[in-house]
Short mmCIF file of C-alpha atoms and ligand atoms in Angstrom, two decimals:
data_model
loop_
_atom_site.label_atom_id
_atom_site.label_comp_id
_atom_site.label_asym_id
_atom_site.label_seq_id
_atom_site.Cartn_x
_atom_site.Cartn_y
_atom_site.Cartn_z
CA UNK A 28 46.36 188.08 71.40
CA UNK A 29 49.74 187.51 72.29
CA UNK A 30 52.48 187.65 69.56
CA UNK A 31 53.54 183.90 70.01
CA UNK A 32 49.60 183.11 69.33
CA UNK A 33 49.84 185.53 66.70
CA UNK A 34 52.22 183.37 64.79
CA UNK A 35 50.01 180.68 64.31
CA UNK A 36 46.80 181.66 63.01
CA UNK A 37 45.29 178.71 61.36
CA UNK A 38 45.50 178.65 57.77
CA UNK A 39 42.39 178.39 55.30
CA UNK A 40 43.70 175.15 54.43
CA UNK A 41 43.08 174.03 58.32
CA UNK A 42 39.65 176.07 57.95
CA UNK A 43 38.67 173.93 54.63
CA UNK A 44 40.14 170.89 57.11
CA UNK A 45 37.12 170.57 59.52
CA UNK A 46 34.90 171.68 57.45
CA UNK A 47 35.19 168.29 56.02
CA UNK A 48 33.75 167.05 59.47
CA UNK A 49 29.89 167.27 59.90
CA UNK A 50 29.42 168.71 63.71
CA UNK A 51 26.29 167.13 64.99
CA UNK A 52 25.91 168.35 68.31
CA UNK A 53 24.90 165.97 71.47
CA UNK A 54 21.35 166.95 72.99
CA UNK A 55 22.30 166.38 76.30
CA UNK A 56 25.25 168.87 77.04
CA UNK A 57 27.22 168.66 80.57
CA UNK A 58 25.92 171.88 82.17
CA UNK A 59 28.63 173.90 82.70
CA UNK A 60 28.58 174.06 86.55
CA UNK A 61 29.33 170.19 86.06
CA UNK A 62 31.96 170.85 83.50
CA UNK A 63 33.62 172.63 85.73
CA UNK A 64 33.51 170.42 88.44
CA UNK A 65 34.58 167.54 86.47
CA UNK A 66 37.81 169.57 84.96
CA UNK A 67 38.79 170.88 88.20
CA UNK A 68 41.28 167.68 89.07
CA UNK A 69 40.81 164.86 87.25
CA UNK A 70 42.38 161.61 87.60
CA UNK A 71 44.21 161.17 84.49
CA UNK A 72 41.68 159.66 81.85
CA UNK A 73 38.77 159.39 83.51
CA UNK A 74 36.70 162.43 82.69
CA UNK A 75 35.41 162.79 78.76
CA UNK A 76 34.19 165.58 76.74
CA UNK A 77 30.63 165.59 75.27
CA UNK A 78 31.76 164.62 71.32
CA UNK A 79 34.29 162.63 69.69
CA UNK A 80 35.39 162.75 66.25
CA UNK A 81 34.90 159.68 63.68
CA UNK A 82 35.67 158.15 60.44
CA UNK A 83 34.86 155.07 58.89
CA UNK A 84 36.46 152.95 56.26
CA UNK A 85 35.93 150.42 54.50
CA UNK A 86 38.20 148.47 51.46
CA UNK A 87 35.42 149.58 49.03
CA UNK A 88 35.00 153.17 49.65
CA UNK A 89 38.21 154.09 51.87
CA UNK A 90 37.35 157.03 54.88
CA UNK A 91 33.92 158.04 54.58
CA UNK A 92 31.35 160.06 56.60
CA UNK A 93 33.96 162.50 58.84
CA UNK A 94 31.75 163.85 61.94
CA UNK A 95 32.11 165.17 65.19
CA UNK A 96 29.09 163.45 67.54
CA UNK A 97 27.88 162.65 70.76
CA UNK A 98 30.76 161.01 72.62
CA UNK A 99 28.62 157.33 73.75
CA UNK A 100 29.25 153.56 74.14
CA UNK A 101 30.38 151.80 70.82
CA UNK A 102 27.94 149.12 69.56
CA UNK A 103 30.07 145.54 68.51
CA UNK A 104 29.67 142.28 66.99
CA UNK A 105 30.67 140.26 69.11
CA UNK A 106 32.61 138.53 66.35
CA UNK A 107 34.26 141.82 65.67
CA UNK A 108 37.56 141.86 64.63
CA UNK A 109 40.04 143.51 67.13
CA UNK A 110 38.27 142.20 70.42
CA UNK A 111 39.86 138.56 68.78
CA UNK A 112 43.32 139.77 66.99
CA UNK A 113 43.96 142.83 68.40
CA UNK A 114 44.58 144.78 65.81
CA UNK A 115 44.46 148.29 67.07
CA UNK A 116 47.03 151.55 67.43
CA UNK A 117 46.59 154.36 69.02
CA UNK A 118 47.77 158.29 69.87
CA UNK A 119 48.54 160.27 72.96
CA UNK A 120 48.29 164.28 72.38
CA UNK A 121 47.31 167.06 74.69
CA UNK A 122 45.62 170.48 74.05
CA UNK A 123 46.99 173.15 76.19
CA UNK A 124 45.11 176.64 77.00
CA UNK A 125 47.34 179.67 77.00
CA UNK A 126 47.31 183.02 78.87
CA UNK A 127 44.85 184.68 76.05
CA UNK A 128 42.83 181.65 76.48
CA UNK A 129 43.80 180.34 72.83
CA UNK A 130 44.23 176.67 72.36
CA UNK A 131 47.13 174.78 71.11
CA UNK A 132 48.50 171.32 70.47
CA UNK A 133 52.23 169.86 70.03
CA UNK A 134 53.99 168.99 67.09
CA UNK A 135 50.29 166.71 65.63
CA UNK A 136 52.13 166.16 62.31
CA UNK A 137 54.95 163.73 64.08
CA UNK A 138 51.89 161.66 66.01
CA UNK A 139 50.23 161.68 62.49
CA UNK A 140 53.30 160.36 60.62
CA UNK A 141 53.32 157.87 64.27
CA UNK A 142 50.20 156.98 63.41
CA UNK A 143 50.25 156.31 59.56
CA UNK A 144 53.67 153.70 60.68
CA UNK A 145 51.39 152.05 62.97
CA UNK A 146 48.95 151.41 60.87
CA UNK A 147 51.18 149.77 58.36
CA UNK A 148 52.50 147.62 60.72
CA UNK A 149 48.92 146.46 61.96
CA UNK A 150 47.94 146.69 59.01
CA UNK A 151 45.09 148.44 59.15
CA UNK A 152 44.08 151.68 56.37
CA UNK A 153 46.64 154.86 56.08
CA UNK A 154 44.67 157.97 57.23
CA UNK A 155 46.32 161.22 56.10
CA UNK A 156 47.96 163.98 57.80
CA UNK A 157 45.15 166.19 56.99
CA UNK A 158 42.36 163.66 58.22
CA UNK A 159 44.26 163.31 61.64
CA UNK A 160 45.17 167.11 62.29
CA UNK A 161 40.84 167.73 61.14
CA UNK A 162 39.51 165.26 63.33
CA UNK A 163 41.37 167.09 66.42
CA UNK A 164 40.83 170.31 65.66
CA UNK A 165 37.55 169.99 65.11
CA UNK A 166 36.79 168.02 68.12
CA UNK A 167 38.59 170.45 70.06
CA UNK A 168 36.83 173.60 68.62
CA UNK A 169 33.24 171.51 69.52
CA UNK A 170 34.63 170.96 73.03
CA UNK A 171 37.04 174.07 73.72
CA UNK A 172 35.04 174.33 76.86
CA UNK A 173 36.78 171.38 78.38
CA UNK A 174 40.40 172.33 77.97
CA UNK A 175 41.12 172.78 81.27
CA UNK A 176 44.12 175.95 82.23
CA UNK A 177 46.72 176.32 84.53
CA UNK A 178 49.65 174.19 85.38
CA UNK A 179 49.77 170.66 84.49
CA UNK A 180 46.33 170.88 83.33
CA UNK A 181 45.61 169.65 79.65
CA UNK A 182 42.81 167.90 77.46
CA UNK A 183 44.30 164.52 76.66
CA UNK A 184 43.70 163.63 73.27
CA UNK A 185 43.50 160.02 72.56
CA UNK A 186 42.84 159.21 68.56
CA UNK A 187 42.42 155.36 68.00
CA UNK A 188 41.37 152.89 64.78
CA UNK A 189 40.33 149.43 65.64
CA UNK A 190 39.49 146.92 62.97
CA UNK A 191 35.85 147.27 63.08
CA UNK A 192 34.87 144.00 60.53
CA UNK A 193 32.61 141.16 62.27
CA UNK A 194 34.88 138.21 60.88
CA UNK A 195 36.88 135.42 62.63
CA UNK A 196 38.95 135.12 60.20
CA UNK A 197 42.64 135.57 60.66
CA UNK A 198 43.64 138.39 57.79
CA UNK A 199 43.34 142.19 58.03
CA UNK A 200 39.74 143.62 58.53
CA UNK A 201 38.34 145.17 55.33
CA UNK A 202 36.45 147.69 57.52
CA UNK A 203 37.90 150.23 60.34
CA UNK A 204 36.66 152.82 62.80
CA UNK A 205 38.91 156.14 63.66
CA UNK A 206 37.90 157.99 66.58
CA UNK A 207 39.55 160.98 68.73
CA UNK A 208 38.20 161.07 72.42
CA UNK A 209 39.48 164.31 74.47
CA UNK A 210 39.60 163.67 78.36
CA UNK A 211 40.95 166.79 81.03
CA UNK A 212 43.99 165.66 83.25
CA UNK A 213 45.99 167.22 85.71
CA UNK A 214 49.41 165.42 86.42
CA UNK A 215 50.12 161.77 84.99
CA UNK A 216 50.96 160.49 88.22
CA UNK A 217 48.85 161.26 91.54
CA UNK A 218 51.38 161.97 93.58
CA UNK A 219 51.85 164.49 91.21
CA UNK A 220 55.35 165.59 89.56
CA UNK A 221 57.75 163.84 92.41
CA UNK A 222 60.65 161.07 91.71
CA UNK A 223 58.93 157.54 90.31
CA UNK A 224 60.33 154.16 90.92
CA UNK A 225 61.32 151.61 88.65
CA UNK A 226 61.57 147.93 88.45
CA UNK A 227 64.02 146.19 86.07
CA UNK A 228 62.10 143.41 84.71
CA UNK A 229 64.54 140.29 83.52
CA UNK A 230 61.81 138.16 83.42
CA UNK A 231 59.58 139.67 81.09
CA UNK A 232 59.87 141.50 77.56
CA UNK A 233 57.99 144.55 75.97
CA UNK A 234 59.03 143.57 72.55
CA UNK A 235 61.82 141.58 69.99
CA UNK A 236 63.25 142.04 66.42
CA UNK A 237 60.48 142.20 64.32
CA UNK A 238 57.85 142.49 66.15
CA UNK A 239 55.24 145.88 67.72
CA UNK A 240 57.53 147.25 69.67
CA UNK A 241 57.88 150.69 67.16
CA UNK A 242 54.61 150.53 66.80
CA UNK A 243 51.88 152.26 69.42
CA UNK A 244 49.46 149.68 69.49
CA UNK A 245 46.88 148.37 72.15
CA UNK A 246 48.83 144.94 72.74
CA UNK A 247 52.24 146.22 73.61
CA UNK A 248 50.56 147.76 76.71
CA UNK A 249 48.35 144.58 77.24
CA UNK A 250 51.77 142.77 77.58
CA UNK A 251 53.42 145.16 79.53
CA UNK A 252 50.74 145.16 82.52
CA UNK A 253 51.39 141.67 84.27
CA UNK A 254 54.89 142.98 84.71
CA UNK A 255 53.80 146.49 85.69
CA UNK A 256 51.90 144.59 88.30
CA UNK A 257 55.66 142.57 89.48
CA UNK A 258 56.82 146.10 89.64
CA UNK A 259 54.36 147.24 92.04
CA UNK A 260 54.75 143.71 94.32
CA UNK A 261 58.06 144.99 94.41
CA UNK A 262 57.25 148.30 96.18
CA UNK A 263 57.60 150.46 92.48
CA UNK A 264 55.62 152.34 90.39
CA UNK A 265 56.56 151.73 87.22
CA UNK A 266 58.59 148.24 85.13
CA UNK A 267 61.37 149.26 82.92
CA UNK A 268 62.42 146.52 80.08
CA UNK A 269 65.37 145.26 78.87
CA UNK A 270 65.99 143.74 75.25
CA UNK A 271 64.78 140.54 74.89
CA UNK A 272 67.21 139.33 72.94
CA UNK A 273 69.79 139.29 76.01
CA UNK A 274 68.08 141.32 78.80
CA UNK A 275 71.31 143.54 78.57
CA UNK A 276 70.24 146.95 77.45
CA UNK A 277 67.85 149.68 78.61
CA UNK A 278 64.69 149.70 76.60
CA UNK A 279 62.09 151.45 77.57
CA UNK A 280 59.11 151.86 80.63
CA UNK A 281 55.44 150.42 80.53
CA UNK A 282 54.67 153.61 78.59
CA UNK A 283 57.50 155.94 78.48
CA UNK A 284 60.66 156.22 77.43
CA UNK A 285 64.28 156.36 79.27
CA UNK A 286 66.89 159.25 79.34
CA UNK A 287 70.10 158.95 81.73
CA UNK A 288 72.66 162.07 82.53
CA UNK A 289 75.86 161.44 82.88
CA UNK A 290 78.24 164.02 85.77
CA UNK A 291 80.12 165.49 82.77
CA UNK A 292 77.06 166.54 81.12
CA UNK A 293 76.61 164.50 78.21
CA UNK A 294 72.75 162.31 77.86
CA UNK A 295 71.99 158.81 76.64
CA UNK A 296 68.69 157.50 75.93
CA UNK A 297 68.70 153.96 74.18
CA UNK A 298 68.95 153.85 70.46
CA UNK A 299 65.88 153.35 68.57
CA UNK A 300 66.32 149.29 67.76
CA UNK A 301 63.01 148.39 66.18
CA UNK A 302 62.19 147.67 69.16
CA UNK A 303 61.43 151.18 71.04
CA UNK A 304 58.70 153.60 70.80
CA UNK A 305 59.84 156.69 68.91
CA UNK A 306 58.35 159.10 71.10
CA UNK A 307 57.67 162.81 70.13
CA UNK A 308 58.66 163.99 73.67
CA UNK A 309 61.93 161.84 73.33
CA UNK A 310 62.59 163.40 69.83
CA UNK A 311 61.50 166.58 71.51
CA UNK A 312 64.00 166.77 74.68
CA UNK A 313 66.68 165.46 72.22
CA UNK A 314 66.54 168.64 70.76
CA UNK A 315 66.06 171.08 73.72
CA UNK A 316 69.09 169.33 75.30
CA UNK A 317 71.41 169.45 71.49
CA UNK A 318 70.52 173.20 71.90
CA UNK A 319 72.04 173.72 75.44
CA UNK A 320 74.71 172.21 74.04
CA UNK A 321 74.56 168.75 76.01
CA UNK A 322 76.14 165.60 73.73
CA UNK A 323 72.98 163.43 73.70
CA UNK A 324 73.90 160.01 72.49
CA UNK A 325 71.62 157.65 71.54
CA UNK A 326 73.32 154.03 71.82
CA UNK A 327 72.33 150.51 73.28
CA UNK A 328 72.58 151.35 76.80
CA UNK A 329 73.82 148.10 79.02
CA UNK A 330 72.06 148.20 82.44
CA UNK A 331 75.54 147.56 84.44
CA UNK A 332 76.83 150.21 82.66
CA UNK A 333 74.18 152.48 84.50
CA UNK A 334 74.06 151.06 88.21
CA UNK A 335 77.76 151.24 87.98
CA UNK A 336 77.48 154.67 86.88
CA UNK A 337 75.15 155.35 90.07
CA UNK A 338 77.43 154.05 92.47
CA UNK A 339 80.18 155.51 91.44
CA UNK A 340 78.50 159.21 90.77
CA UNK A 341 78.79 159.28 87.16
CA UNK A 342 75.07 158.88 86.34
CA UNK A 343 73.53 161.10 88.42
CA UNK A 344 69.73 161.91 87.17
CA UNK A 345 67.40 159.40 85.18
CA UNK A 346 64.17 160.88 83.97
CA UNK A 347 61.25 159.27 82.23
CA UNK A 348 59.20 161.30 79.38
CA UNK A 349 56.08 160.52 76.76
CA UNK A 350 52.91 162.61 76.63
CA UNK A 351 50.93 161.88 78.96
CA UNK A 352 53.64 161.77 82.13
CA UNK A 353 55.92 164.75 80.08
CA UNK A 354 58.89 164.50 81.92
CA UNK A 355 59.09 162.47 85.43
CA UNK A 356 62.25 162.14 87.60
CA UNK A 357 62.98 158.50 88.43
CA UNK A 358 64.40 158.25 92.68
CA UNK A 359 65.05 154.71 92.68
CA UNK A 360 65.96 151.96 90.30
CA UNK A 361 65.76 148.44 92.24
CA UNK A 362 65.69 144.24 90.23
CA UNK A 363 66.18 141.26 91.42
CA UNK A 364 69.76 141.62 92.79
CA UNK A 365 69.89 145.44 93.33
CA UNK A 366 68.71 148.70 94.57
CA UNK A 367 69.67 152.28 94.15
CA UNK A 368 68.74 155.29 94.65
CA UNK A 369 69.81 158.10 92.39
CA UNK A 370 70.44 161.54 93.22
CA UNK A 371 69.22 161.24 96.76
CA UNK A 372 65.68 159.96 95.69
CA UNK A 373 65.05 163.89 94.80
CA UNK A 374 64.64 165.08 91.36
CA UNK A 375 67.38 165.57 88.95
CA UNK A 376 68.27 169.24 88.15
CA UNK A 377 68.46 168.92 84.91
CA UNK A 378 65.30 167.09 84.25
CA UNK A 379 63.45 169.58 86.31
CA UNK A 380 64.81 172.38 83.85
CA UNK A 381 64.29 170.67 80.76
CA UNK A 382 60.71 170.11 82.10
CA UNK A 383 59.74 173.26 82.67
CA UNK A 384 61.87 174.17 79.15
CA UNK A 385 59.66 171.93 77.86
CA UNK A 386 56.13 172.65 79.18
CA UNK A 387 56.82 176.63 79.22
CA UNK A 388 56.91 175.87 75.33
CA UNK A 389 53.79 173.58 75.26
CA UNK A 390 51.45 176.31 77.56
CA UNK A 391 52.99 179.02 75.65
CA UNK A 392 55.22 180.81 78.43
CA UNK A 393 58.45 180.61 76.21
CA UNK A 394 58.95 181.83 72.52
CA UNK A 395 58.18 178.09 70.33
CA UNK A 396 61.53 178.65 68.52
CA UNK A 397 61.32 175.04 66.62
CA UNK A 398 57.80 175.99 64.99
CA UNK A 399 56.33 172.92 67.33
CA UNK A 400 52.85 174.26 68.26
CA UNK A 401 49.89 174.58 66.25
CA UNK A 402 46.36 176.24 66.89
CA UNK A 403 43.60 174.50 67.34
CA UNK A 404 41.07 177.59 68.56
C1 COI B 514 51.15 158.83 76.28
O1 COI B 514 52.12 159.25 76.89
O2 COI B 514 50.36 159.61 75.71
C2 COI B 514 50.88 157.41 76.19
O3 COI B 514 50.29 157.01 75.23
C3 COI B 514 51.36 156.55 77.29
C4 COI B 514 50.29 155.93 78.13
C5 COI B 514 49.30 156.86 78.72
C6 COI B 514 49.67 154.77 77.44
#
């Protein structure tokens, strides 16, 4: 075992964690020739692992019956509660293999806190810290076959809760489902990790004061597909948004958020209104950047203020990052009444490096000097 993996033995406390979960193992098993087939290159989340993890709740009992089963269809009352109101929130986490072939995740605790704030604000039940870091690590100790190795290869974790209560009724449901599914990817993007391009939506919003925008729920990205879909009528890949209050300032992509370098070294990334995910890999490259001793400054960003920055040289890399894409270069930023390319359409030098800063951490190739990894088998 290597010494980083050495570091992070799981504690009994983890131990006495999923052995709160009740592994009931599927009868049907993918035969492993198949597994391997199927984890070989997947398009991002469309392959699953046999078992999922689940809880249930109700207002009566709270969490109840914790168990790892046969990952299957979901039976639902038609009448049931989030296919009406939507009142769902969800996770994004990966599992990487290392060199020993020991399994780790990334900073769980911060999607866990994530989780329990979106839940509040959906309101829908609080599941603990400990419930959320059980249900994946015992769902990836049932399924440690299926995390995949090698670069850009991960299992995708995907906890969920849906309001599970068959009632039309417009209040919060007084029952709830938690689930983890686990699904192998490769690279976020097919063309793999190459410059993206973005379209500056002014006609459509992600989010405004007081509203889901903080919050990682299903409807944010329900809204943000129609213009996703302008974006790619456009000749891009991906919609950026603005504030909706004036359509001034950078907020964030479809699913991502936004970081812009600046010539003399210093980083913006847009401030975190209320209305902006607060993603773990923002938080994350924050801090890797802070230690090389960049000025990262997190502000309202006006979009003039960057296509004038492009023109003139002074911006000269803009990079995307969340989970599931990590870090991805953005070539070309193009709206209604402009179009630039940054950096030559190639990818940014420093994005590349924090990248690989980054992922050498998460696939354990560089000492985790923040304590941001934690065993999971
Ligand atoms: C993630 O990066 O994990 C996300 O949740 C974004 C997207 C796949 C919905």
């Amino acid at each position: 075992m290597s010494t980083l993996a050495a570091q992070h033995q799981p504690s009994s406390s983890e131990e006495d964690l999923i052995a709160l979960f009740d592994v009931r193992p599927t009868d049907a098993p993918t035969p492993p020739a198949e597994r391997e087939a199927a984890i070989a290159a997947p398009k991002f989340g469309t392959v699953f692992t046999d078992h999922m993890a689940r809880i249930s709740w109700n207002s009566t009992d709270g969490w109840v019956d914790r168990r790892i089963e046969k990952y299957g269809p979901l039976l639902l009352d038609p009448a049931t509660a989030v296919l009406h109101y939507a009142q769902e929130i969800f996770e994004g986490m990966k599992a990487y293999r290392h060199a020993d072939g020991s399994v780790w995740t990334f900073r769980p605790e911060a999607n866990a806190a994530r989780f329990a704030r979106s839940a509040h604000r959906l309101a829908l039940p609080a599941l603990s810290v400990d419930d959320f870091v059980g249900s994946i690590t015992a769902l990836v100790r049932t399924d440690v076959d299926w995390v995949p190795s090698g670069d850009e290869a991960s299992l995708y974790l995907r906890p969920f809760m849906y309001a599970s209560e068959a009632f039309l009724g417009v209040r919060p449901s007084l029952e709830a489902e938690y689930l983890v599914i686990a699904s192998p990817v490769g690279p976020y993007f097919s063309g793999g990790v190459k410059p993206v391009s973005i379209w500056v939506d002014r006609e459509y919003s992600r989010a405004g004061a007081g509203g889901t925008g903080d919050a990682k729920c299903g409807g944010n990205y329900a809204s943000s597909l129609l213009p996703q879909v302008v974006a790619q009528q456009h000749g891009c890949e991906q919609v950026c948004f603005l504030d909706s209050g004036t359509r001034t300032f950078l907020e964030e992509l479809g699913g991502m958020n936004v970081f812009v370098v600046k010539a003399d070294g210093s980083v913006e990334t847009p401030e975190l209104s209320g209305s902006i995910l607060e993603g773990v890999t923002r938080s994350s490259i924050i801090r890797l950047l802070t230690d090389r001793g960049h000025d990262v400054v997190e502000r309202r960003i006006p979009l003039t203020d960057v296509l004038a920055g492009i023109r003139d040289g002074s911006v000269t890399e803009v990079f995307a990052c969340g989970t599931a894409a990590v870090i991805t270069p953005i070539g070309r930023l193009a709206g209604s009444d402009f179009d630039h390319t940054i950096g030559g359409g190639e990818a940014g030098s420093l994005t590349m490096a924090i990248r690989a800063e980054l992922t050498d951490i998460q696939t354990g190739r560089a000492a985790d000097r923040h304590g941001w990894l934690r065993r999971l088998a």
